[in-house]
The first five atom37 places (N, CA, C, CB, O) and aatype in JSON, in Angstrom:
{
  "aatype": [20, 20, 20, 20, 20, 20, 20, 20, 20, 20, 20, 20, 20, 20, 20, 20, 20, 20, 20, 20, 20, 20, 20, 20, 20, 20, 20, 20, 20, 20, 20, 20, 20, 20, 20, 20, 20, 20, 20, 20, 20, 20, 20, 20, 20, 20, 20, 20, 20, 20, 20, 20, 20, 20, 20, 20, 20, 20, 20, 20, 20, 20, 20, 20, 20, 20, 20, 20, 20, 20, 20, 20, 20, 20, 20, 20, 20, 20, 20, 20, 20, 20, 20, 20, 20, 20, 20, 20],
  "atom_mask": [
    [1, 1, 1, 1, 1],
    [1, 1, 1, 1, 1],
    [1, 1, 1, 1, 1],
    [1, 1, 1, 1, 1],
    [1, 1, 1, 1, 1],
    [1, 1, 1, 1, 1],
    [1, 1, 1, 1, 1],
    [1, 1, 1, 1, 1],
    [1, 1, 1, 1, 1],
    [1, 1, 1, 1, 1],
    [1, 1, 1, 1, 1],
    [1, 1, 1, 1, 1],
    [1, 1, 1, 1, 1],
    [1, 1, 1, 1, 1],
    [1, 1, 1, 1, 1],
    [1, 1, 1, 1, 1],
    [1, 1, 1, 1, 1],
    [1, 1, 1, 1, 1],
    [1, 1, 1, 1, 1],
    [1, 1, 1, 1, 1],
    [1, 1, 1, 1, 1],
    [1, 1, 1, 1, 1],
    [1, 1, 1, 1, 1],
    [1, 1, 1, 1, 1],
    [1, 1, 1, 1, 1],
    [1, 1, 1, 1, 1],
    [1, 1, 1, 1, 1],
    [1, 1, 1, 1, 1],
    [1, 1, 1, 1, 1],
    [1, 1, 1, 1, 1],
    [1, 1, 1, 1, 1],
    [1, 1, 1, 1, 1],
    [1, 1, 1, 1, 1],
    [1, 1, 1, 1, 1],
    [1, 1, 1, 1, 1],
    [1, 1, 1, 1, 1],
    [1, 1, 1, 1, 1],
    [1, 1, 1, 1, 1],
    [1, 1, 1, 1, 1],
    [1, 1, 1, 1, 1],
    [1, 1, 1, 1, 1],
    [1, 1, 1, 1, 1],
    [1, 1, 1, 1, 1],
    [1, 1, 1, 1, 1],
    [1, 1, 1, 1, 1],
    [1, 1, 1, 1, 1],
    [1, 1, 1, 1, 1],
    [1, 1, 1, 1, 1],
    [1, 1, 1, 1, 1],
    [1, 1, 1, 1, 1],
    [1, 1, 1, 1, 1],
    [1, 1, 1, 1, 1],
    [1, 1, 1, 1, 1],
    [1, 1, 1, 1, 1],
    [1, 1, 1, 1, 1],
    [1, 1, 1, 1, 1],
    [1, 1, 1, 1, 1],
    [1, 1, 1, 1, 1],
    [1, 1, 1, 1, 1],
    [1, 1, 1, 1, 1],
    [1, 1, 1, 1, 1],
    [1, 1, 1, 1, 1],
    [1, 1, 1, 1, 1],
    [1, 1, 1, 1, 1],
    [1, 1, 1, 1, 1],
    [1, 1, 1, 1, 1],
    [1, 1, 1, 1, 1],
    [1, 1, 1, 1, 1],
    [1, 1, 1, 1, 1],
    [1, 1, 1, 1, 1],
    [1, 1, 1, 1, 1],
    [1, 1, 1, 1, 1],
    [1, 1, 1, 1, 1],
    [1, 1, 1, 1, 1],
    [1, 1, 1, 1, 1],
    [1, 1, 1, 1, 1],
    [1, 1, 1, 1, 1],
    [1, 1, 1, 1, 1],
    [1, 1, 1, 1, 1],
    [1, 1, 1, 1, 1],
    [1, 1, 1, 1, 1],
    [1, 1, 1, 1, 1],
    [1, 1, 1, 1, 1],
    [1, 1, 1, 1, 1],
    [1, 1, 1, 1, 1],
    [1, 1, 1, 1, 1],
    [1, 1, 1, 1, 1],
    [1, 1, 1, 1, 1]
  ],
  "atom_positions": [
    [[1.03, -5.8, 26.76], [-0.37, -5.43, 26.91], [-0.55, -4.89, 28.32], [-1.32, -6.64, 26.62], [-0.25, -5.64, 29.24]],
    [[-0.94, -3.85, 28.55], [-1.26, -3.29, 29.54], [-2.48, -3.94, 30.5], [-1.46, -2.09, 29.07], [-3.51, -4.44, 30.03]],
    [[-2.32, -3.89, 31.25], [-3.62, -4.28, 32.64], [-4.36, -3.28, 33.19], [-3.03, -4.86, 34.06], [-3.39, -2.67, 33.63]],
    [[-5.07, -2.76, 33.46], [-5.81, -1.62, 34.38], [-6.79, -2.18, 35.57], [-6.79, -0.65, 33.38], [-6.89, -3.4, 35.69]],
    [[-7.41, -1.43, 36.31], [-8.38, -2.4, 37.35], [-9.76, -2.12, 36.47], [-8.52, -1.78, 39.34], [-9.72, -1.4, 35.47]],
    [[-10.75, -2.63, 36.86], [-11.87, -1.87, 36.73], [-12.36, -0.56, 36.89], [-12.41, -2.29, 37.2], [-12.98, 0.13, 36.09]],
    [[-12.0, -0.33, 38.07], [-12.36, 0.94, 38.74], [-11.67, 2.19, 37.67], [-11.67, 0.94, 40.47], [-12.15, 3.2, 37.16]],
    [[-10.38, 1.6, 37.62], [-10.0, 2.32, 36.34], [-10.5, 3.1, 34.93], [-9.52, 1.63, 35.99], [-10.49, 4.22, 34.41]],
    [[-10.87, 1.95, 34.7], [-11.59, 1.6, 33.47], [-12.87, 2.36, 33.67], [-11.81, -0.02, 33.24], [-13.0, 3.47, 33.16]],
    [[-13.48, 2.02, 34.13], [-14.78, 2.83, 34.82], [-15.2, 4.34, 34.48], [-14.54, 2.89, 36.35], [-16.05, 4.84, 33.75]],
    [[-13.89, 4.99, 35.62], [-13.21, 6.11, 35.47], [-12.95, 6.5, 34.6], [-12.44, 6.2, 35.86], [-13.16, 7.71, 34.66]],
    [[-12.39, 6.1, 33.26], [-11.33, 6.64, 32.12], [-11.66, 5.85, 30.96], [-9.67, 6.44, 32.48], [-10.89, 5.7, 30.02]],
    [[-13.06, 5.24, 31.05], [-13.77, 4.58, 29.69], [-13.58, 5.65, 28.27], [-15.68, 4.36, 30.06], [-13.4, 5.36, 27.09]],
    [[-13.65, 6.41, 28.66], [-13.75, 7.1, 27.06], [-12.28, 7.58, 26.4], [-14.79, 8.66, 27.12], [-11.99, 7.87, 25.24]],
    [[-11.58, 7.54, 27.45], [-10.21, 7.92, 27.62], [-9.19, 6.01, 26.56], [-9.93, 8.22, 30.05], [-8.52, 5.63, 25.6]],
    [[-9.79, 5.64, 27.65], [-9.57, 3.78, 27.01], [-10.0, 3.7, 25.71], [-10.6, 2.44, 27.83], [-9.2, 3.44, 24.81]],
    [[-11.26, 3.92, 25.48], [-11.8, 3.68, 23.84], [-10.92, 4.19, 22.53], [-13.23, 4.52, 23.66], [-10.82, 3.78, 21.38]],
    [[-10.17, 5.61, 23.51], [-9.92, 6.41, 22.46], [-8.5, 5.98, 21.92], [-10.04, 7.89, 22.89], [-8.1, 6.24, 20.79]],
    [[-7.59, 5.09, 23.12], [-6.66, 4.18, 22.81], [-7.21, 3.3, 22.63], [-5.77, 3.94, 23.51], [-7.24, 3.23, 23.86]],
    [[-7.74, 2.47, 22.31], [-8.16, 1.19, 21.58], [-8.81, 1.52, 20.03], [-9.35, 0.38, 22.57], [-9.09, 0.65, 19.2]],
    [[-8.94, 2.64, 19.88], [-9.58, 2.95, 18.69], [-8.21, 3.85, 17.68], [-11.13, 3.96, 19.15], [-7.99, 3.81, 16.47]],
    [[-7.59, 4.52, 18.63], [-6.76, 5.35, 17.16], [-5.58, 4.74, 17.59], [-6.61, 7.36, 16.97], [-4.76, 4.68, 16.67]],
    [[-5.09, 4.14, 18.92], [-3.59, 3.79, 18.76], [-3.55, 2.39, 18.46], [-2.7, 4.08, 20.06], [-2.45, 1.83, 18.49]],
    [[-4.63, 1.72, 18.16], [-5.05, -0.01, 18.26], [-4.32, -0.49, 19.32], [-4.65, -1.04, 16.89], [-3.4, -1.26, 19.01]],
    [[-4.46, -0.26, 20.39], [-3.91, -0.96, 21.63], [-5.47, -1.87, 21.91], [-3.28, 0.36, 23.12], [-6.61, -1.71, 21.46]],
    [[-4.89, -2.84, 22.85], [-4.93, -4.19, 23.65], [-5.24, -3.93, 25.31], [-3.36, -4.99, 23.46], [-4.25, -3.83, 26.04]],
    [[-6.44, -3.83, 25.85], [-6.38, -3.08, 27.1], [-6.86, -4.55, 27.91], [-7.52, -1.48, 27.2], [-7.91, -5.1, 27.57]],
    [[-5.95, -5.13, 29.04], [-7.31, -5.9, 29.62], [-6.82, -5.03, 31.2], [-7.34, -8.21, 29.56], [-5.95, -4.37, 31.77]],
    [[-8.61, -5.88, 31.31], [-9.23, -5.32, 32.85], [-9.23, -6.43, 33.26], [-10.73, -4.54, 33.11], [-9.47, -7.51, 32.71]],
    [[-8.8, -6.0, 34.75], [-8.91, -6.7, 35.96], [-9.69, -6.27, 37.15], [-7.76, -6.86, 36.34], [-9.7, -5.07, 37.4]],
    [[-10.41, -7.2, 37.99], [-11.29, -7.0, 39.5], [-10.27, -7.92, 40.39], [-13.25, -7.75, 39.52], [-9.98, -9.08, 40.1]],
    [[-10.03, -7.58, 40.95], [-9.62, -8.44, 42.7], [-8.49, -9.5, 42.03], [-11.41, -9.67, 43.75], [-8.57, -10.72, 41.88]],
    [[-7.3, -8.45, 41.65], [-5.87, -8.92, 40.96], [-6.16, -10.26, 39.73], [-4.7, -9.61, 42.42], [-5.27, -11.08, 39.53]],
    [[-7.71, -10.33, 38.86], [-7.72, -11.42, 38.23], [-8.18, -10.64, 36.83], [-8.66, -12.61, 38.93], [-8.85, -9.62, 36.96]],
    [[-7.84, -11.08, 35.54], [-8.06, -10.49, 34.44], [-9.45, -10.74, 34.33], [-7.22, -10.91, 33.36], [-9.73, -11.71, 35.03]],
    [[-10.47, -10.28, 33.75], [-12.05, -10.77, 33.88], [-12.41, -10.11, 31.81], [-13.3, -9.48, 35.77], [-13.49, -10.38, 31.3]],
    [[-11.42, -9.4, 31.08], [-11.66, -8.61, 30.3], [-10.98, -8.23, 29.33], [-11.89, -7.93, 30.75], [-9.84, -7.97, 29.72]],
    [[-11.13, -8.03, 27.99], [-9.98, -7.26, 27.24], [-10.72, -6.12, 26.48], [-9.1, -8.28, 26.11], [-11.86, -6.38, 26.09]],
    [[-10.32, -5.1, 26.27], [-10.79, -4.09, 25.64], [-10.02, -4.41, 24.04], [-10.42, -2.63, 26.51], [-8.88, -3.94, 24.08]],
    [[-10.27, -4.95, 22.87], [-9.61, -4.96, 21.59], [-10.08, -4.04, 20.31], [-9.67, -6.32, 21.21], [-11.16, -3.45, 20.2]],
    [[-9.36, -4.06, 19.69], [-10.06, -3.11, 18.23], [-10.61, -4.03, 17.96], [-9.25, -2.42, 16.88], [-10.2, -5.14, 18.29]],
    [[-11.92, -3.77, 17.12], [-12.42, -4.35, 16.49], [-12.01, -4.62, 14.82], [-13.4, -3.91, 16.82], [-12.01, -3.81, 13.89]],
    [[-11.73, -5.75, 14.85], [-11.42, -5.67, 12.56], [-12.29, -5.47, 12.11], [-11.02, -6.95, 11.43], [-13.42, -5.69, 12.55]],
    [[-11.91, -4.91, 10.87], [-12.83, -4.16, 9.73], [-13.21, -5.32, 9.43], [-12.25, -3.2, 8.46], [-12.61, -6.38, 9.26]],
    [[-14.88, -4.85, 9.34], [-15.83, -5.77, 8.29], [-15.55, -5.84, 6.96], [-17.19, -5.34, 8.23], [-15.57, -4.86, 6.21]],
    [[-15.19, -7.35, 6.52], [-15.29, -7.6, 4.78], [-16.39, -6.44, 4.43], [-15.99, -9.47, 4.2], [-17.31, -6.13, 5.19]],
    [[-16.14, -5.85, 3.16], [-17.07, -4.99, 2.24], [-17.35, -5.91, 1.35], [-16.51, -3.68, 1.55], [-18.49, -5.7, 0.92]],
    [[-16.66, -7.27, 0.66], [-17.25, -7.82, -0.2], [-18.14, -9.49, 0.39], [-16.1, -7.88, -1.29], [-17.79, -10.5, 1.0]],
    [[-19.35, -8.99, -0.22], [-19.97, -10.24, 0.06], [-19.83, -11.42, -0.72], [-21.15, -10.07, 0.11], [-19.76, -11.23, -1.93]],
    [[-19.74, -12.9, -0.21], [-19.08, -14.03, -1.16], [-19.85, -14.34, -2.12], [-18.75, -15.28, -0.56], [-19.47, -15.17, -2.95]],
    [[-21.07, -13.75, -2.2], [-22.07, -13.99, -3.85], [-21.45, -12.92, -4.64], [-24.12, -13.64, -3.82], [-21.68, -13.06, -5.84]],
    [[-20.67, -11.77, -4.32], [-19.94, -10.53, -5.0], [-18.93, -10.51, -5.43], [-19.77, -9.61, -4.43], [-18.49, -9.58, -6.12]],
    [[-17.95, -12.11, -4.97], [-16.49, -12.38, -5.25], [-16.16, -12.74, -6.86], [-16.02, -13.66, -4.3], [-15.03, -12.58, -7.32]],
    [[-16.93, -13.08, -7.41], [-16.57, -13.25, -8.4], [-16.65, -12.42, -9.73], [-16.94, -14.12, -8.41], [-16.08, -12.61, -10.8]],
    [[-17.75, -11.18, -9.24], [-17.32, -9.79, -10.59], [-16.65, -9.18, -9.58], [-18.74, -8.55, -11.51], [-16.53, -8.0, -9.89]],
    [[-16.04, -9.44, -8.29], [-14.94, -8.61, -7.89], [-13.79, -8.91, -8.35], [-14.78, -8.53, -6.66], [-12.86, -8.12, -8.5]],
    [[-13.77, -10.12, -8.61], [-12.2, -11.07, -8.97], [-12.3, -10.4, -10.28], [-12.11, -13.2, -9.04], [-11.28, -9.72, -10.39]],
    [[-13.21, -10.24, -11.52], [-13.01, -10.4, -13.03], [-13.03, -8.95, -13.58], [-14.19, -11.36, -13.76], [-13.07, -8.56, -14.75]],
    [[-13.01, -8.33, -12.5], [-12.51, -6.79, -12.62], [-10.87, -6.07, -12.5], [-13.27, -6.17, -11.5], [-10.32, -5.09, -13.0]],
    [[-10.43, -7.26, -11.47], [-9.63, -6.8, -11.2], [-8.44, -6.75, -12.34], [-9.51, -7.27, -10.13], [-8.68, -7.45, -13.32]],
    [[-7.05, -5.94, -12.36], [-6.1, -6.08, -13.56], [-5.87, -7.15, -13.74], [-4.93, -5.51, -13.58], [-6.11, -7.88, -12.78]],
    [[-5.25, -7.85, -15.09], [-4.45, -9.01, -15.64], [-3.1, -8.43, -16.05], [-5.18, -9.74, -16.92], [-2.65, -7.4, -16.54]],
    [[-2.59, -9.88, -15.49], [-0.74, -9.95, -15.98], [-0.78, -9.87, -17.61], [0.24, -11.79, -15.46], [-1.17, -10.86, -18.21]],
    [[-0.36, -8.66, -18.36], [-0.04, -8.64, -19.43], [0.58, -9.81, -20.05], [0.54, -7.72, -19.47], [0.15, -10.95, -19.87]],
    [[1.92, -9.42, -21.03], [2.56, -10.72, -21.45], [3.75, -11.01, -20.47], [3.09, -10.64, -23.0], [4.37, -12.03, -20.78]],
    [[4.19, -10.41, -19.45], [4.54, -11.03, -18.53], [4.49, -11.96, -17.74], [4.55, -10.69, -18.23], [5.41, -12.45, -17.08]],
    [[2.98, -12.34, -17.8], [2.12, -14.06, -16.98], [3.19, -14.88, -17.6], [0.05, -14.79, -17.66], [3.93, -15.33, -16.72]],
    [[3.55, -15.26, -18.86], [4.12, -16.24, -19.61], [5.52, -16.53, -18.97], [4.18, -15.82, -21.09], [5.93, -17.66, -18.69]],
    [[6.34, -15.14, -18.72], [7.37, -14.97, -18.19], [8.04, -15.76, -16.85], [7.22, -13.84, -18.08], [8.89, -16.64, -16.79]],
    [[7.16, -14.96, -15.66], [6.6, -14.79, -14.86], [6.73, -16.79, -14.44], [5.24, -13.81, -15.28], [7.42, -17.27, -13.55]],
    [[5.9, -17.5, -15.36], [5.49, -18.51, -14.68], [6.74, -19.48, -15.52], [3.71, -18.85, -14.82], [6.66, -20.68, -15.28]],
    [[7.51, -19.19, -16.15], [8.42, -20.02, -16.14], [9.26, -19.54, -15.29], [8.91, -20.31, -17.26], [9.62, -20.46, -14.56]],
    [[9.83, -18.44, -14.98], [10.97, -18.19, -13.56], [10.26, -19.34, -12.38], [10.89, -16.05, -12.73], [10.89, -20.26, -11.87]],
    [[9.29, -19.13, -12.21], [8.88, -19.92, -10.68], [9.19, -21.25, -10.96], [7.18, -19.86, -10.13], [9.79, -21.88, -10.09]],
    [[8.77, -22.01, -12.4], [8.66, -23.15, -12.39], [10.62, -23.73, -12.37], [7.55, -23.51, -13.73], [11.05, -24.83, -12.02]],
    [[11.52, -22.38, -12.94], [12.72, -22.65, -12.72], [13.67, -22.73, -12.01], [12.98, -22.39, -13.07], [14.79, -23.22, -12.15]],
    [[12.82, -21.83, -10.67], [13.22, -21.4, -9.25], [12.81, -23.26, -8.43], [11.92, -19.63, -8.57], [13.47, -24.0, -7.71]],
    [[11.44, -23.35, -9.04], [11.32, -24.64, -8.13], [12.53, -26.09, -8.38], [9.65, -25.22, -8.48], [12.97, -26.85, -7.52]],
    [[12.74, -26.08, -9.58], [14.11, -27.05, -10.01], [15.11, -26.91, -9.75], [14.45, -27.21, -11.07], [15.98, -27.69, -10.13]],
    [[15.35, -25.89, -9.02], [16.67, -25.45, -7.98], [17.68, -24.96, -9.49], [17.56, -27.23, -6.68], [17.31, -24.88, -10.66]],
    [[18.95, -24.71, -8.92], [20.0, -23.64, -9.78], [20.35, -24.57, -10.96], [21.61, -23.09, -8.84], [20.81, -25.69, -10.72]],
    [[20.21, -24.27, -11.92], [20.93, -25.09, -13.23], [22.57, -25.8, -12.83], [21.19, -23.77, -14.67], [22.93, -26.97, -12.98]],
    [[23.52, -24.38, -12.2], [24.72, -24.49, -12.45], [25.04, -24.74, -10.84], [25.38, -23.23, -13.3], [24.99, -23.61, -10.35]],
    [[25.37, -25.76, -9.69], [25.99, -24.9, -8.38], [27.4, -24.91, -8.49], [25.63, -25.51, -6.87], [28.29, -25.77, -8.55]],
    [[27.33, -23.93, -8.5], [29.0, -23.62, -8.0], [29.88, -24.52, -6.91], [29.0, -22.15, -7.26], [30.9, -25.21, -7.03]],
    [[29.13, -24.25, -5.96], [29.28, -24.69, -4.74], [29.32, -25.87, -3.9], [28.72, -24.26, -4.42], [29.8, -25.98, -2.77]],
    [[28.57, -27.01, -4.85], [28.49, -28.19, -5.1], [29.45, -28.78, -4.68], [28.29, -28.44, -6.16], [30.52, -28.4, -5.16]],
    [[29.49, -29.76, -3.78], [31.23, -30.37, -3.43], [31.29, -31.26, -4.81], [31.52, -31.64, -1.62], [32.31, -31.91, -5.07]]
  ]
}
């Protein structure tokens, strides 16, 4: 993460924004050799609101007949290998 002074910053604010905005860099500022600042991207605002989660969820695709599949591999993966080889 880069450091700059203030005075810097000051100077070359729009210059700074424009790396913090398209390269997502991490800028902090400093006054009198002490960090006082960070310039960060900001994260994207959720678009879905949590009263909206649930016809967002019942829209989304379903596991065909693969779900069936699907959830016995995991449950066979969790019981570890049928056969080990390797087994002393």
């Amino acid at each position: 993460m880069e450091s700059i002074t203030a005075t810097r910053a000051a100077r070359q604010f729009s210059d700074l924004l424009n790396r913090v905005a398209y390269r997502h860099e991490t800028l902090e500022i400093s006054r009198g050799g002490r960090v006082v600042a960070r310039l960060t991207p900001v994260e994207p605002r959720a678009s879905v609101k949590l009263k909206d989660l649930n016809t967002l969820l019942s829209h989304l695709p379903r596991l065909a007949d693969d779900a069936e599949a699907f959830s016995a591999d995991i449950e066979a993966a969790d019981r570890g290998p049928a056969d080990d080889a390797w087994a002393p």
